[in-house]
Amino acid sequence: MNTKILQLAIPFFRVIQVIMLVFMTGFIGVLIYSVIDTEAFSNVHLQNTFRARFSVGDFKICPDCESPGSYTLSQLSTYMKLWLLLRGIALMLLALISLQVILRITKSIRDKATFYNRNIKGFLQLFRLGIAIAVLSSFNFFIQGAERNFEFSIPFGALAYTLGCRLLAEIFIEGKMLAEDSNSIV
Amino acid sequence: MKIIVTLDVMLAKRKMKLNELSQKVGISVTNLSLLKTGKAKGIRFSTLLSICEVLDCEPGDIIAIQKE
């Protein structure tokens, strides 16, 4: 087993976790502040924010730019900001928990405890989290004054990831059975 | 039909304890115990050879087919 890749993967996942935590803290802080002070962040443009996909949208600091389908944070109603906040927190939390589970499985494989029950449970947990991510990223809406928009799309990426996790769980179940068989041969 | 291990019979014939066999063969008592009680799913040729050498017997003396 190539332990070098595993040794590299663990700090890599940790760095991603830290970046996500920092981004999440900033995202929550900015949105909560924009709810308190509705005129704040008038130069922050949101692009693709209300599209149905696994993303919280693109935040662009740009004082003068105007593009169709783009809104400034100060233009949004409080309800839309709250929706944006809740959806963003849910997606990021699901991604963070998934990353934590992936990290746990990677450590377990590094410690040569590969085909163990806790890894099978980990992949099944990733499968369930993947379903939640797929459901949450399959729709989005935008209601602001007279403008009403609801978007639905099939999240193929999230579904492929979810299916991959389920397949890996099955592979690990088979691996556990083979390991038990091998261990019971004297 | 199933395969049964008659290691206990051979050990009794040779007046040998499982501990002693374990030391001479170099296999843990736990594994030999699994083999003796029929809980092991299989036996490697190398293990079989070592046991037969120590007990001075043929594989057929410690493995038999039981008709149901």
mmCIF file of C-alpha atoms in Angstrom:
data_model
loop_
_atom_site.group_PDB
_atom_site.id
_atom_site.type_symbol
_atom_site.label_atom_id
_atom_site.label_comp_id
_atom_site.label_asym_id
_atom_site.label_seq_id
_atom_site.Cartn_x
_atom_site.Cartn_y
_atom_site.Cartn_z
ATOM 1 C CA MET A 1 0.000 0.000 0.000
ATOM 2 C CA ASN A 2 1.293 3.443 -0.933
ATOM 3 C CA THR A 3 1.497 5.101 2.457
ATOM 4 C CA LYS A 4 3.150 8.223 0.987
ATOM 5 C CA ILE A 5 -0.078 9.169 -0.774
ATOM 6 C CA LEU A 6 -2.016 8.504 2.428
ATOM 7 C CA GLN A 7 0.475 10.587 4.436
ATOM 8 C CA LEU A 8 -0.005 13.434 1.956
ATOM 9 C CA ALA A 9 -3.777 13.053 1.807
ATOM 10 C CA ILE A 10 -4.282 13.573 5.552
ATOM 11 C CA PRO A 11 -2.709 17.077 5.785
ATOM 12 C CA PHE A 12 -4.357 17.955 2.455
ATOM 13 C CA PHE A 13 -7.812 17.157 3.870
ATOM 14 C CA ARG A 14 -6.972 19.099 7.036
ATOM 15 C CA VAL A 15 -6.005 22.177 4.984
ATOM 16 C CA ILE A 16 -9.287 21.943 3.043
ATOM 17 C CA GLN A 17 -11.152 21.669 6.362
ATOM 18 C CA VAL A 18 -9.477 24.818 7.698
ATOM 19 C CA ILE A 19 -10.163 26.735 4.440
ATOM 20 C CA MET A 20 -13.803 25.656 4.556
ATOM 21 C CA LEU A 21 -14.131 26.663 8.221
ATOM 22 C CA VAL A 22 -12.615 30.087 7.512
ATOM 23 C CA PHE A 23 -14.877 30.556 4.475
ATOM 24 C CA MET A 24 -17.921 29.412 6.459
ATOM 25 C CA THR A 25 -17.156 31.804 9.327
ATOM 26 C CA GLY A 26 -16.709 34.693 6.876
ATOM 27 C CA PHE A 27 -19.874 33.758 4.979
ATOM 28 C CA ILE A 28 -21.978 33.601 8.169
ATOM 29 C CA GLY A 29 -20.429 36.833 9.510
ATOM 30 C CA VAL A 30 -21.051 38.791 6.293
ATOM 31 C CA LEU A 31 -24.634 37.576 5.921
ATOM 32 C CA ILE A 32 -25.568 38.169 9.569
ATOM 33 C CA TYR A 33 -24.050 41.648 9.401
ATOM 34 C CA SER A 34 -25.949 42.339 6.165
ATOM 35 C CA VAL A 35 -29.208 41.348 7.904
ATOM 36 C CA ILE A 36 -28.465 43.750 10.787
ATOM 37 C CA ASP A 37 -27.242 46.584 8.557
ATOM 38 C CA THR A 38 -29.289 46.267 5.360
ATOM 39 C CA GLU A 39 -27.301 48.930 3.517
ATOM 40 C CA ALA A 40 -23.959 47.252 4.142
ATOM 41 C CA PHE A 41 -22.061 45.425 1.401
ATOM 42 C CA SER A 42 -23.636 47.386 -1.455
ATOM 43 C CA ASN A 43 -20.516 46.670 -3.502
ATOM 44 C CA VAL A 44 -20.681 42.878 -3.021
ATOM 45 C CA HIS A 45 -22.233 41.290 -6.102
ATOM 46 C CA LEU A 46 -23.721 37.836 -5.990
ATOM 47 C CA GLN A 47 -23.465 35.812 -9.156
ATOM 48 C CA ASN A 48 -25.105 32.448 -9.793
ATOM 49 C CA THR A 49 -26.188 32.538 -6.152
ATOM 50 C CA PHE A 50 -29.725 31.329 -6.711
ATOM 51 C CA ARG A 51 -28.922 28.579 -9.139
ATOM 52 C CA ALA A 52 -29.619 24.959 -8.201
ATOM 53 C CA ARG A 53 -26.163 23.489 -7.696
ATOM 54 C CA PHE A 54 -23.679 22.542 -4.995
ATOM 55 C CA SER A 55 -22.432 26.051 -4.340
ATOM 56 C CA VAL A 56 -23.304 29.134 -2.330
ATOM 57 C CA GLY A 57 -22.648 31.303 -5.385
ATOM 58 C CA ASP A 58 -19.858 33.645 -6.387
ATOM 59 C CA PHE A 59 -19.259 36.709 -4.254
ATOM 60 C CA LYS A 60 -17.594 39.502 -6.185
ATOM 61 C CA ILE A 61 -16.482 42.794 -4.667
ATOM 62 C CA CYS A 62 -17.040 45.239 -7.500
ATOM 63 C CA PRO A 63 -18.351 48.797 -6.926
ATOM 64 C CA ASP A 64 -19.459 49.629 -10.461
ATOM 65 C CA CYS A 65 -20.081 46.410 -12.284
ATOM 66 C CA GLU A 66 -23.633 45.567 -13.286
ATOM 67 C CA SER A 67 -24.498 42.327 -14.986
ATOM 68 C CA PRO A 68 -27.856 40.651 -15.672
ATOM 69 C CA GLY A 69 -28.839 38.141 -13.006
ATOM 70 C CA SER A 70 -26.472 39.714 -10.518
ATOM 71 C CA TYR A 71 -27.615 41.356 -7.285
ATOM 72 C CA THR A 72 -25.794 43.234 -4.597
ATOM 73 C CA LEU A 73 -26.086 41.916 -1.062
ATOM 74 C CA SER A 74 -27.816 45.121 0.049
ATOM 75 C CA GLN A 75 -30.511 44.674 -2.634
ATOM 76 C CA LEU A 76 -31.679 41.346 -1.231
ATOM 77 C CA SER A 77 -34.615 41.073 1.164
ATOM 78 C CA THR A 78 -34.001 39.743 4.673
ATOM 79 C CA TYR A 79 -35.844 36.516 3.820
ATOM 80 C CA MET A 80 -33.613 35.869 0.826
ATOM 81 C CA LYS A 81 -30.528 36.566 2.945
ATOM 82 C CA LEU A 82 -31.795 34.108 5.562
ATOM 83 C CA TRP A 83 -32.446 31.478 2.850
ATOM 84 C CA LEU A 84 -28.958 32.076 1.483
ATOM 85 C CA LEU A 85 -27.526 31.754 4.996
ATOM 86 C CA LEU A 86 -29.429 28.565 5.887
ATOM 87 C CA ARG A 87 -28.699 26.866 2.552
ATOM 88 C CA GLY A 88 -25.037 27.866 2.722
ATOM 89 C CA ILE A 89 -24.600 26.663 6.318
ATOM 90 C CA ALA A 90 -26.362 23.362 5.566
ATOM 91 C CA LEU A 91 -24.254 22.680 2.446
ATOM 92 C CA MET A 92 -20.984 23.626 4.131
ATOM 93 C CA LEU A 93 -21.773 21.627 7.287
ATOM 94 C CA LEU A 94 -22.615 18.551 5.200
ATOM 95 C CA ALA A 95 -19.369 18.985 3.253
ATOM 96 C CA LEU A 96 -17.368 19.458 6.476
ATOM 97 C CA ILE A 97 -18.862 16.355 8.123
ATOM 98 C CA SER A 98 -18.193 14.368 4.918
ATOM 99 C CA LEU A 99 -14.598 15.561 4.933
ATOM 100 C CA GLN A 100 -14.246 14.521 8.587
ATOM 101 C CA VAL A 101 -15.521 11.015 7.747
ATOM 102 C CA ILE A 102 -13.156 10.792 4.729
ATOM 103 C CA LEU A 103 -10.282 11.837 7.000
ATOM 104 C CA ARG A 104 -11.203 9.135 9.546
ATOM 105 C CA ILE A 105 -11.326 6.455 6.827
ATOM 106 C CA THR A 106 -7.982 7.616 5.360
ATOM 107 C CA LYS A 107 -6.331 7.409 8.808
ATOM 108 C CA SER A 108 -7.767 3.954 9.333
ATOM 109 C CA ILE A 109 -6.388 2.756 5.963
ATOM 110 C CA ARG A 110 -3.003 4.307 6.793
ATOM 111 C CA ASP A 111 -2.992 2.329 10.073
ATOM 112 C CA LYS A 112 -3.648 -0.847 8.046
ATOM 113 C CA ALA A 113 -7.116 -1.287 9.541
ATOM 114 C CA THR A 114 -8.757 -1.199 6.125
ATOM 115 C CA PHE A 115 -11.617 -3.670 5.945
ATOM 116 C CA TYR A 116 -13.139 -2.852 9.306
ATOM 117 C CA ASN A 117 -16.728 -2.217 10.325
ATOM 118 C CA ARG A 118 -16.099 1.429 11.158
ATOM 119 C CA ASN A 119 -14.942 2.100 7.568
ATOM 120 C CA ILE A 120 -18.029 0.396 6.144
ATOM 121 C CA LYS A 121 -20.160 2.543 8.444
ATOM 122 C CA GLY A 122 -18.130 5.572 7.311
ATOM 123 C CA PHE A 123 -18.926 4.949 3.632
ATOM 124 C CA LEU A 124 -22.601 4.376 4.454
ATOM 125 C CA GLN A 125 -22.558 7.667 6.378
ATOM 126 C CA LEU A 126 -20.971 9.375 3.336
ATOM 127 C CA PHE A 127 -23.730 7.869 1.196
ATOM 128 C CA ARG A 128 -26.439 9.359 3.431
ATOM 129 C CA LEU A 129 -24.661 12.714 3.588
ATOM 130 C CA GLY A 130 -24.307 12.599 -0.216
ATOM 131 C CA ILE A 131 -28.064 12.104 -0.599
ATOM 132 C CA ALA A 132 -28.678 15.123 1.660
ATOM 133 C CA ILE A 133 -26.204 17.186 -0.412
ATOM 134 C CA ALA A 134 -27.835 16.024 -3.668
ATOM 135 C CA VAL A 135 -31.339 16.931 -2.434
ATOM 136 C CA LEU A 136 -30.233 20.318 -1.116
ATOM 137 C CA SER A 137 -28.280 21.221 -4.229
ATOM 138 C CA SER A 138 -31.049 20.098 -6.617
ATOM 139 C CA PHE A 139 -33.243 23.185 -6.095
ATOM 140 C CA ASN A 140 -33.015 26.867 -5.341
ATOM 141 C CA PHE A 141 -35.371 29.820 -5.531
ATOM 142 C CA PHE A 142 -35.374 33.565 -5.658
ATOM 143 C CA ILE A 143 -38.283 35.739 -4.533
ATOM 144 C CA GLN A 144 -37.683 39.442 -4.514
ATOM 145 C CA GLY A 145 -40.605 41.822 -5.063
ATOM 146 C CA ALA A 146 -42.313 40.850 -8.310
ATOM 147 C CA GLU A 147 -39.453 38.610 -9.405
ATOM 148 C CA ARG A 148 -40.055 34.972 -8.614
ATOM 149 C CA ASN A 149 -37.810 32.250 -9.822
ATOM 150 C CA PHE A 150 -37.599 28.581 -8.907
ATOM 151 C CA GLU A 151 -34.872 26.389 -10.286
ATOM 152 C CA PHE A 152 -34.561 22.637 -10.230
ATOM 153 C CA SER A 153 -31.805 20.523 -11.708
ATOM 154 C CA ILE A 154 -30.579 16.966 -11.332
ATOM 155 C CA PRO A 155 -27.254 17.111 -9.443
ATOM 156 C CA PHE A 156 -25.371 14.487 -11.455
ATOM 157 C CA GLY A 157 -22.067 15.206 -9.714
ATOM 158 C CA ALA A 158 -23.491 14.753 -6.214
ATOM 159 C CA LEU A 159 -25.422 11.654 -7.307
ATOM 160 C CA ALA A 160 -22.302 10.094 -8.854
ATOM 161 C CA TYR A 161 -20.377 10.810 -5.628
ATOM 162 C CA THR A 162 -23.203 9.283 -3.551
ATOM 163 C CA LEU A 163 -23.306 6.182 -5.739
ATOM 164 C CA GLY A 164 -19.505 5.911 -5.516
ATOM 165 C CA CYS A 165 -19.686 5.948 -1.705
ATOM 166 C CA ARG A 166 -22.343 3.209 -1.723
ATOM 167 C CA LEU A 167 -20.218 1.092 -4.089
ATOM 168 C CA LEU A 168 -17.172 1.576 -1.864
ATOM 169 C CA ALA A 169 -19.257 0.447 1.139
ATOM 170 C CA GLU A 170 -20.156 -2.735 -0.792
ATOM 171 C CA ILE A 171 -16.491 -3.281 -1.756
ATOM 172 C CA PHE A 172 -15.447 -2.884 1.881
ATOM 173 C CA ILE A 173 -18.169 -5.328 3.009
ATOM 174 C CA GLU A 174 -16.788 -7.881 0.514
ATOM 175 C CA GLY A 175 -13.230 -7.072 1.639
ATOM 176 C CA LYS A 176 -14.174 -7.608 5.288
ATOM 177 C CA MET A 177 -15.648 -11.028 4.463
ATOM 178 C CA LEU A 178 -12.496 -12.023 2.538
ATOM 179 C CA ALA A 179 -10.264 -10.773 5.379
ATOM 180 C CA GLU A 180 -12.272 -12.800 7.901
ATOM 181 C CA ASP A 181 -12.002 -15.870 5.646
ATOM 182 C CA SER A 182 -8.262 -15.363 5.281
ATOM 183 C CA ASN A 183 -7.839 -14.957 9.050
ATOM 184 C CA SER A 184 -9.772 -18.139 9.759
ATOM 185 C CA ILE A 185 -7.394 -20.264 7.678
ATOM 186 C CA VAL A 186 -4.823 -21.706 10.054
ATOM 187 C CA MET B 1 -20.746 -34.744 4.119
ATOM 188 C CA LYS B 2 -18.290 -32.504 5.866
ATOM 189 C CA ILE B 3 -14.635 -32.429 6.699
ATOM 190 C CA ILE B 4 -13.758 -32.886 10.362
ATOM 191 C CA VAL B 5 -10.430 -32.444 12.128
ATOM 192 C CA THR B 6 -9.380 -35.331 14.360
ATOM 193 C CA LEU B 7 -6.353 -33.594 15.811
ATOM 194 C CA ASP B 8 -7.469 -34.345 19.380
ATOM 195 C CA VAL B 9 -7.457 -38.107 18.636
ATOM 196 C CA MET B 10 -3.925 -37.911 17.215
ATOM 197 C CA LEU B 11 -2.749 -35.808 20.151
ATOM 198 C CA ALA B 12 -4.159 -38.393 22.556
ATOM 199 C CA LYS B 13 -2.412 -41.202 20.637
ATOM 200 C CA ARG B 14 0.902 -39.364 20.836
ATOM 201 C CA LYS B 15 0.206 -38.325 24.448
ATOM 202 C CA MET B 16 0.916 -34.744 23.541
ATOM 203 C CA LYS B 17 -0.689 -31.541 24.817
ATOM 204 C CA LEU B 18 -1.819 -28.711 22.557
ATOM 205 C CA ASN B 19 0.735 -26.385 24.190
ATOM 206 C CA GLU B 20 3.582 -28.709 23.308
ATOM 207 C CA LEU B 21 2.389 -29.087 19.706
ATOM 208 C CA SER B 22 2.058 -25.317 19.473
ATOM 209 C CA GLN B 23 5.678 -24.835 20.545
ATOM 210 C CA LYS B 24 6.995 -27.527 18.203
ATOM 211 C CA VAL B 25 4.953 -26.416 15.161
ATOM 212 C CA GLY B 26 5.308 -22.684 15.764
ATOM 213 C CA ILE B 27 1.586 -21.945 15.532
ATOM 214 C CA SER B 28 -0.327 -20.205 18.295
ATOM 215 C CA VAL B 29 -2.430 -22.253 20.715
ATOM 216 C CA THR B 30 -5.422 -20.132 19.694
ATOM 217 C CA ASN B 31 -5.091 -21.153 16.042
ATOM 218 C CA LEU B 32 -4.502 -24.808 16.907
ATOM 219 C CA SER B 33 -7.504 -24.691 19.207
ATOM 220 C CA LEU B 34 -9.611 -23.262 16.341
ATOM 221 C CA LEU B 35 -8.403 -26.120 14.165
ATOM 222 C CA LYS B 36 -9.080 -28.738 16.853
ATOM 223 C CA THR B 37 -12.611 -27.540 17.523
ATOM 224 C CA GLY B 38 -13.445 -27.351 13.819
ATOM 225 C CA LYS B 39 -13.916 -23.584 13.844
ATOM 226 C CA ALA B 40 -11.161 -22.930 11.289
ATOM 227 C CA LYS B 41 -12.354 -22.584 7.690
ATOM 228 C CA GLY B 42 -9.211 -24.051 6.206
ATOM 229 C CA ILE B 43 -5.664 -25.198 6.767
ATOM 230 C CA ARG B 44 -2.560 -24.242 4.810
ATOM 231 C CA PHE B 45 -0.418 -27.037 3.315
ATOM 232 C CA SER B 46 2.577 -25.683 5.281
ATOM 233 C CA THR B 47 0.640 -25.929 8.579
ATOM 234 C CA LEU B 48 -0.571 -29.416 7.722
ATOM 235 C CA LEU B 49 2.975 -30.510 6.860
ATOM 236 C CA SER B 50 4.398 -29.113 10.123
ATOM 237 C CA ILE B 51 1.724 -30.811 12.233
ATOM 238 C CA CYS B 52 2.213 -34.123 10.401
ATOM 239 C CA GLU B 53 5.986 -33.910 10.872
ATOM 240 C CA VAL B 54 5.674 -33.316 14.617
ATOM 241 C CA LEU B 55 2.969 -35.944 15.145
ATOM 242 C CA ASP B 56 4.613 -38.375 12.692
ATOM 243 C CA CYS B 57 1.419 -39.016 10.790
ATOM 244 C CA GLU B 58 -0.297 -38.595 7.417
ATOM 245 C CA PRO B 59 -2.755 -35.770 6.594
ATOM 246 C CA GLY B 60 -5.534 -38.365 6.565
ATOM 247 C CA ASP B 61 -4.802 -39.122 10.219
ATOM 248 C CA ILE B 62 -5.873 -35.658 11.325
ATOM 249 C CA ILE B 63 -8.459 -34.836 8.648
ATOM 250 C CA ALA B 64 -11.416 -37.045 7.816
ATOM 251 C CA ILE B 65 -14.718 -36.891 5.949
ATOM 252 C CA GLN B 66 -17.824 -37.322 8.061
ATOM 253 C CA LYS B 67 -20.906 -38.638 6.263
ATOM 254 C CA GLU B 68 -24.164 -37.096 7.456
#
